[in-house]
Structures are given as structure tokens and as C-alpha cells.
XYZ file of N, CA and C in Angstrom:
387
model
N 21.570 -8.686 5.144
C 20.355 -8.176 4.611
C 20.239 -8.498 3.191
N 19.349 -8.786 2.430
C 19.103 -8.920 1.225
C 17.985 -8.596 0.471
N 17.839 -8.020 -0.755
C 16.762 -7.910 -1.424
C 15.969 -8.960 -1.816
N 14.775 -8.857 -2.048
C 14.037 -10.233 -2.517
C 12.824 -9.111 -3.317
N 12.240 -10.037 -4.268
C 11.335 -9.799 -4.967
C 9.898 -10.446 -3.965
N 9.058 -9.516 -3.676
C 8.163 -10.030 -2.660
C 7.115 -10.596 -3.248
N 6.956 -10.236 -4.748
C 5.619 -10.870 -5.281
C 5.985 -12.737 -5.769
N 7.267 -12.667 -5.574
C 7.612 -14.416 -5.786
C 8.172 -14.539 -4.182
N 8.041 -14.024 -3.334
C 8.496 -14.469 -1.889
C 8.480 -15.588 -1.356
N 9.365 -16.623 -1.488
C 9.303 -17.953 -0.945
C 8.797 -17.968 0.829
N 9.151 -17.294 1.449
C 8.941 -17.313 2.937
C 7.664 -17.556 3.353
N 7.089 -18.511 4.111
C 5.825 -18.456 4.701
C 6.263 -18.749 6.195
N 5.214 -17.662 6.562
C 5.096 -17.883 8.304
C 6.816 -17.505 8.912
N 7.262 -16.838 8.671
C 9.104 -16.383 8.667
C 9.057 -15.091 9.840
N 7.850 -14.202 9.604
C 8.591 -13.094 10.057
C 7.154 -12.169 10.868
N 7.550 -11.461 12.418
C 6.902 -11.050 13.048
C 6.271 -9.593 12.321
N 7.249 -8.965 11.840
C 6.691 -7.684 11.403
C 7.401 -7.537 10.379
N 6.423 -6.798 9.378
C 6.775 -6.723 8.001
C 6.414 -4.990 7.946
N 7.091 -4.014 7.300
C 6.711 -2.956 6.770
C 6.877 -2.409 5.815
N 6.340 -1.355 5.220
C 6.465 -0.565 3.701
C 6.235 0.488 3.955
N 6.857 1.506 3.326
C 6.631 3.290 3.585
C 6.546 3.555 2.145
N 5.167 4.060 1.865
C 4.936 4.973 0.322
C 5.291 4.415 -0.883
N 4.945 3.038 -0.560
C 5.830 1.510 -1.597
C 4.633 1.065 -2.229
N 3.597 0.484 -1.556
C 2.752 -0.691 -2.426
C 2.199 0.399 -3.518
N 1.471 1.399 -3.603
C 0.752 2.142 -4.662
C 1.906 2.280 -6.068
N 3.165 2.128 -5.656
C 4.056 1.977 -6.885
C 4.161 0.667 -7.836
N 4.053 -0.251 -7.066
C 4.270 -1.439 -7.367
C 3.476 -2.197 -8.855
N 4.303 -2.886 -9.970
C 3.552 -3.048 -10.822
C 2.016 -4.002 -10.425
N 2.607 -4.804 -9.554
C 1.580 -6.101 -8.899
C 1.463 -6.091 -7.438
N 0.535 -4.802 -7.012
C 0.602 -4.521 -5.531
C -0.440 -5.606 -4.906
N -0.899 -5.982 -5.735
C -1.689 -7.614 -5.235
C -0.781 -8.561 -4.854
N 0.053 -9.095 -5.719
C 1.033 -10.074 -5.080
C 1.739 -9.583 -4.142
N 2.129 -8.328 -4.032
C 3.169 -8.141 -3.168
C 2.342 -7.788 -1.792
N 0.969 -7.434 -1.721
C 0.651 -7.764 -0.124
C 0.215 -9.481 -0.304
N -0.013 -10.312 -1.087
C -0.231 -11.329 -0.613
C 1.116 -12.087 -0.457
N 2.348 -11.537 -1.148
C 3.575 -12.187 -0.199
C 3.839 -11.974 1.134
N 3.483 -10.364 1.018
C 3.687 -10.071 2.796
C 2.565 -10.884 3.784
N 1.448 -10.761 3.023
C 0.716 -11.969 4.230
C 1.070 -13.229 4.510
N 1.665 -13.961 3.451
C 2.079 -15.305 3.376
C 3.293 -15.399 4.291
N 4.225 -14.188 4.431
C 5.554 -14.281 4.880
C 5.222 -13.997 6.278
N 4.170 -13.510 6.619
C 4.125 -13.223 8.104
C 3.564 -14.648 9.137
N 4.373 -14.668 10.211
C 3.799 -15.739 11.246
C 2.069 -15.197 11.092
N 1.548 -16.055 11.770
C 0.217 -16.283 12.212
C -0.165 -15.141 13.152
N 0.528 -14.572 14.209
C 0.030 -13.291 14.866
C 0.610 -12.134 14.550
N 1.254 -12.295 13.408
C 2.293 -11.342 12.730
C 1.275 -9.930 12.275
N 2.206 -8.822 12.331
C 1.725 -7.654 11.958
C 2.392 -6.939 10.426
N 1.375 -6.106 10.059
C 2.247 -5.524 8.828
C 1.725 -4.125 9.023
N 2.513 -3.416 8.677
C 2.454 -1.942 8.819
C 2.976 -1.811 7.488
N 1.709 -0.829 6.940
C 1.848 -0.357 5.522
C 1.578 1.426 5.654
N 2.689 2.113 5.406
C 2.235 3.741 5.452
C 1.892 4.241 3.942
N 1.015 4.736 3.490
C 0.941 4.979 2.270
C -0.109 6.611 2.465
N -0.171 6.961 1.179
C -0.642 8.354 0.873
C -2.475 8.365 1.589
N -2.604 9.293 2.573
C -3.980 9.765 3.214
C -4.573 10.543 2.169
N -5.472 9.437 1.276
C -6.588 10.058 0.161
C -7.538 9.485 0.324
N -8.717 9.493 -0.651
C -9.790 8.603 -0.991
C -9.470 8.134 -2.335
N -10.050 6.829 -2.571
C -10.177 6.455 -4.256
C -10.652 6.935 -4.867
N -12.141 8.208 -4.303
C -12.903 8.771 -5.263
C -12.422 10.050 -5.361
N -12.230 10.540 -6.802
C -11.150 11.545 -7.218
C -12.376 12.712 -6.223
N -13.573 12.839 -6.241
C -14.610 13.632 -5.984
C -14.253 13.904 -4.412
N -13.775 13.419 -3.532
C -13.431 13.045 -2.343
C -12.345 13.965 -2.164
N -11.432 14.006 -2.918
C -10.296 14.476 -2.770
C -10.279 16.007 -3.366
N -11.173 16.583 -3.680
C -10.948 18.062 -3.900
C -10.515 19.370 -3.229
N -10.853 18.991 -1.780
C -10.496 19.406 -0.682
C -9.043 19.370 -0.195
N -8.769 17.864 -0.413
C -7.118 17.809 0.011
C -5.996 18.683 -0.269
N -5.398 19.287 1.029
C -4.501 20.124 0.915
C -3.745 20.203 -0.581
N -3.193 18.774 -0.477
C -1.856 18.347 -1.700
C -2.292 17.551 -2.710
N -3.731 17.537 -2.856
C -4.620 17.127 -4.237
C -3.525 17.193 -5.451
N -3.754 18.401 -5.974
C -2.519 18.856 -7.444
C -1.246 18.124 -7.270
N -0.476 18.406 -6.171
C 0.620 17.730 -6.177
C 0.486 15.982 -6.162
N -0.460 15.734 -5.725
C -0.489 14.062 -5.781
C -0.822 13.563 -6.861
N -1.574 14.392 -7.544
C -2.137 13.908 -8.859
C -0.809 14.240 -9.723
N -0.216 14.998 -9.486
C 0.973 15.237 -10.833
C 1.812 14.219 -10.607
N 2.005 13.797 -9.611
C 3.047 12.735 -8.963
C 2.860 11.835 -9.794
N 1.478 11.331 -9.086
C 1.175 9.909 -9.763
C 0.936 9.816 -11.353
N 0.987 10.918 -12.134
C 0.982 10.666 -13.390
C 2.163 10.756 -13.766
N 3.031 11.688 -13.404
C 4.454 11.344 -13.898
C 5.227 10.552 -13.315
N 5.392 9.987 -12.514
C 6.218 8.886 -12.021
C 5.022 7.625 -11.842
N 4.539 7.593 -10.295
C 3.545 6.432 -10.086
C 2.964 5.697 -10.795
N 2.118 6.158 -11.590
C 1.494 5.387 -12.495
C 2.101 5.064 -13.777
N 2.840 5.759 -14.189
C 3.919 5.320 -15.205
C 5.058 4.161 -14.846
N 5.645 4.280 -13.764
C 6.520 3.257 -13.120
C 5.681 1.969 -13.536
N 4.249 1.606 -12.750
C 3.991 0.398 -12.792
C 3.542 0.003 -14.344
N 2.780 1.174 -15.086
C 2.249 0.823 -16.094
C 3.331 0.276 -17.156
N 4.734 0.914 -17.133
C 5.636 0.489 -17.793
C 6.091 -1.220 -17.561
N 5.609 -1.616 -16.464
C 5.975 -2.950 -16.008
C 4.781 -3.617 -16.375
N 3.841 -3.314 -17.391
C 2.900 -3.715 -17.679
C 1.877 -4.338 -15.937
N 1.804 -3.263 -15.326
C 1.216 -3.308 -14.092
C 0.070 -2.832 -13.802
N -0.653 -2.847 -12.588
C -1.874 -2.172 -12.307
C -2.058 -0.655 -12.263
N -1.040 0.358 -12.392
C -1.096 1.515 -12.198
C -2.437 2.233 -11.780
N -1.966 1.924 -10.107
C -2.666 2.478 -9.250
C -2.508 3.881 -9.061
N -1.164 4.438 -8.709
C -1.110 5.402 -8.295
C -0.754 6.179 -7.330
N -0.347 7.292 -6.811
C -0.371 7.685 -5.583
C -1.765 7.799 -4.764
N -2.652 8.618 -5.531
C -3.969 8.618 -5.098
C -5.108 7.273 -5.248
N -4.333 6.009 -4.985
C -5.099 4.849 -4.711
C -6.249 4.892 -3.749
N -5.531 5.603 -2.709
C -6.925 6.123 -1.715
C -7.126 4.891 -0.629
N -7.687 5.208 0.348
C -8.076 4.390 1.460
C -8.744 3.095 1.420
N -9.917 3.418 0.339
C -10.880 2.278 0.137
C -10.241 1.154 -0.603
N -9.267 1.682 -1.953
C -8.786 0.916 -2.605
C -7.583 -0.013 -1.720
N -6.900 0.653 -0.945
C -6.049 -0.044 0.146
C -6.691 -1.203 0.957
N -7.887 -0.468 1.311
C -8.369 -1.683 2.471
C -9.045 -3.082 1.634
N -9.758 -2.531 0.493
C -10.013 -3.749 -0.703
C -8.774 -4.779 -0.707
N -7.670 -3.941 -1.116
C -6.365 -5.010 -1.612
C -5.810 -5.895 -0.480
N -5.811 -5.030 0.905
C -5.463 -5.659 1.972
C -6.399 -6.874 2.542
N -7.759 -6.662 2.402
C -8.912 -7.609 2.458
C -8.672 -8.822 1.291
N -8.196 -8.859 0.067
C -7.935 -9.494 -0.745
C -6.807 -10.461 -0.374
N -5.680 -9.761 0.021
C -4.620 -10.353 0.482
C -5.069 -11.413 1.463
N -5.823 -11.266 2.736
C -5.915 -12.051 3.676
C -6.540 -11.508 4.967
N -5.962 -10.127 4.862
C -5.797 -9.180 6.074
C -7.384 -8.695 6.323
N -7.988 -9.578 7.645
C -9.078 -9.182 7.803
C -9.277 -8.035 8.858
N -8.112 -7.907 9.914
C -8.328 -7.297 11.155
C -7.214 -6.069 10.616
N -7.857 -4.848 9.972
C -7.025 -3.905 9.627
C -7.414 -2.571 10.350
N -6.612 -1.625 10.997
C -6.935 -0.314 11.488
C -6.193 0.432 11.019
N -6.938 1.687 10.440
C -6.512 2.693 9.804
C -6.083 3.832 11.099
N -4.569 4.487 11.306
C -4.319 4.994 12.015
C -3.769 6.298 11.192
N -3.820 7.598 12.102
C -3.278 8.507 11.521
C -2.182 9.225 12.658
N -1.164 10.158 12.019
C -0.703 10.778 13.119
C -0.846 12.068 12.877
N -1.156 12.834 14.514
C -1.367 14.504 14.465
C -0.320 15.149 13.411
N 0.919 14.837 13.401
C 1.906 15.749 12.929
C 1.918 15.336 11.263
N 1.270 14.357 11.051
C 1.308 13.653 9.524
C -0.072 13.997 8.711
N -0.314 14.907 8.238
C -1.407 15.101 7.423
C -1.396 14.140 5.898
N -0.383 13.621 5.772
C 0.149 13.347 4.223
C -0.221 11.748 4.430
N -0.172 11.302 5.487
C -0.096 9.663 5.395
C -1.000 9.007 6.389
N -1.439 8.015 5.774
C -2.409 6.720 6.676
C -1.530 5.751 7.182
N -1.475 5.117 8.130
C -0.788 4.188 8.611
C -1.864 3.033 8.929
N -1.516 1.766 7.954
C -2.575 0.899 7.881
C -2.023 -0.215 9.048
N -2.325 -0.693 9.958
C -2.055 -1.860 10.823
C -2.906 -3.194 10.635
N -2.203 -3.859 9.993
C -3.029 -5.446 9.395
C -2.502 -6.625 10.322
N -3.392 -6.966 11.007
C -2.975 -8.140 11.639
C -3.243 -9.692 10.866
N -2.472 -10.641 11.094
C -2.685 -11.599 10.018
C -3.707 -12.647 10.796
């Protein structure tokens, strides 16, 4: 096992499956992370990204049961960590719309958003290369 910086990942067409869990929105350069993941997958590879279930639009989150918590941790941790590294500062509530936009920009054109009945907190993005 090794730890690598996926923003400069040299592997191309190496992996069948790559997963991330509640991580992409925290990255300084999530765009480069997603591009690195896309490049590292084999042509029929799958990327499973679990991230917070919310909208990119503030008004659409007013009825979200944990919105105050999500925005608080976003300001106190997620955005702060990313911005301190000169990053994009997406934060916890980057939302499904932004996630899908960034996945498409990285090259993923076939993306399904799945939910689990017992997990109201997260979306599961299944992206095919």
C-alpha cells in the first residue's frame, strides 16, 4: 500500500475501481483529483464517490435536516483547509449539481446518483469511464 497525490497521479488506465468517501469536497484542487482518478481508471473502470447529499443552491437546502451542521463544519473545516492550501474552497455543501458538473469536466459522462435507504446523509455517485 502506498499514499499518492492524486492531483499528480502518473498512473494511466491502471485501475478497475477507485473509491473516495466524503473526501473530494475537502481537496484544494478537486478538479485535478477527479481528472487524476479518471485518467487512472481503465477504459471500462468505475469510480464510486460517496459525498454529502445536498444541493449546490443554498435555498434548496433550507429543509435539509442537518443543514446547520453541514454549513458549520464546512466553514470551520472543509473550506478553511482547502482555502489555506490555495484551493477552490468548495466545502461540505458543494452539492450534487457541482459534483455532477465537476465529474463531467473530468471526463465522466455516464454518472448515476444513488442513495441508500438507511443513509439520508450521502449520495453515491457511480461514474463509468
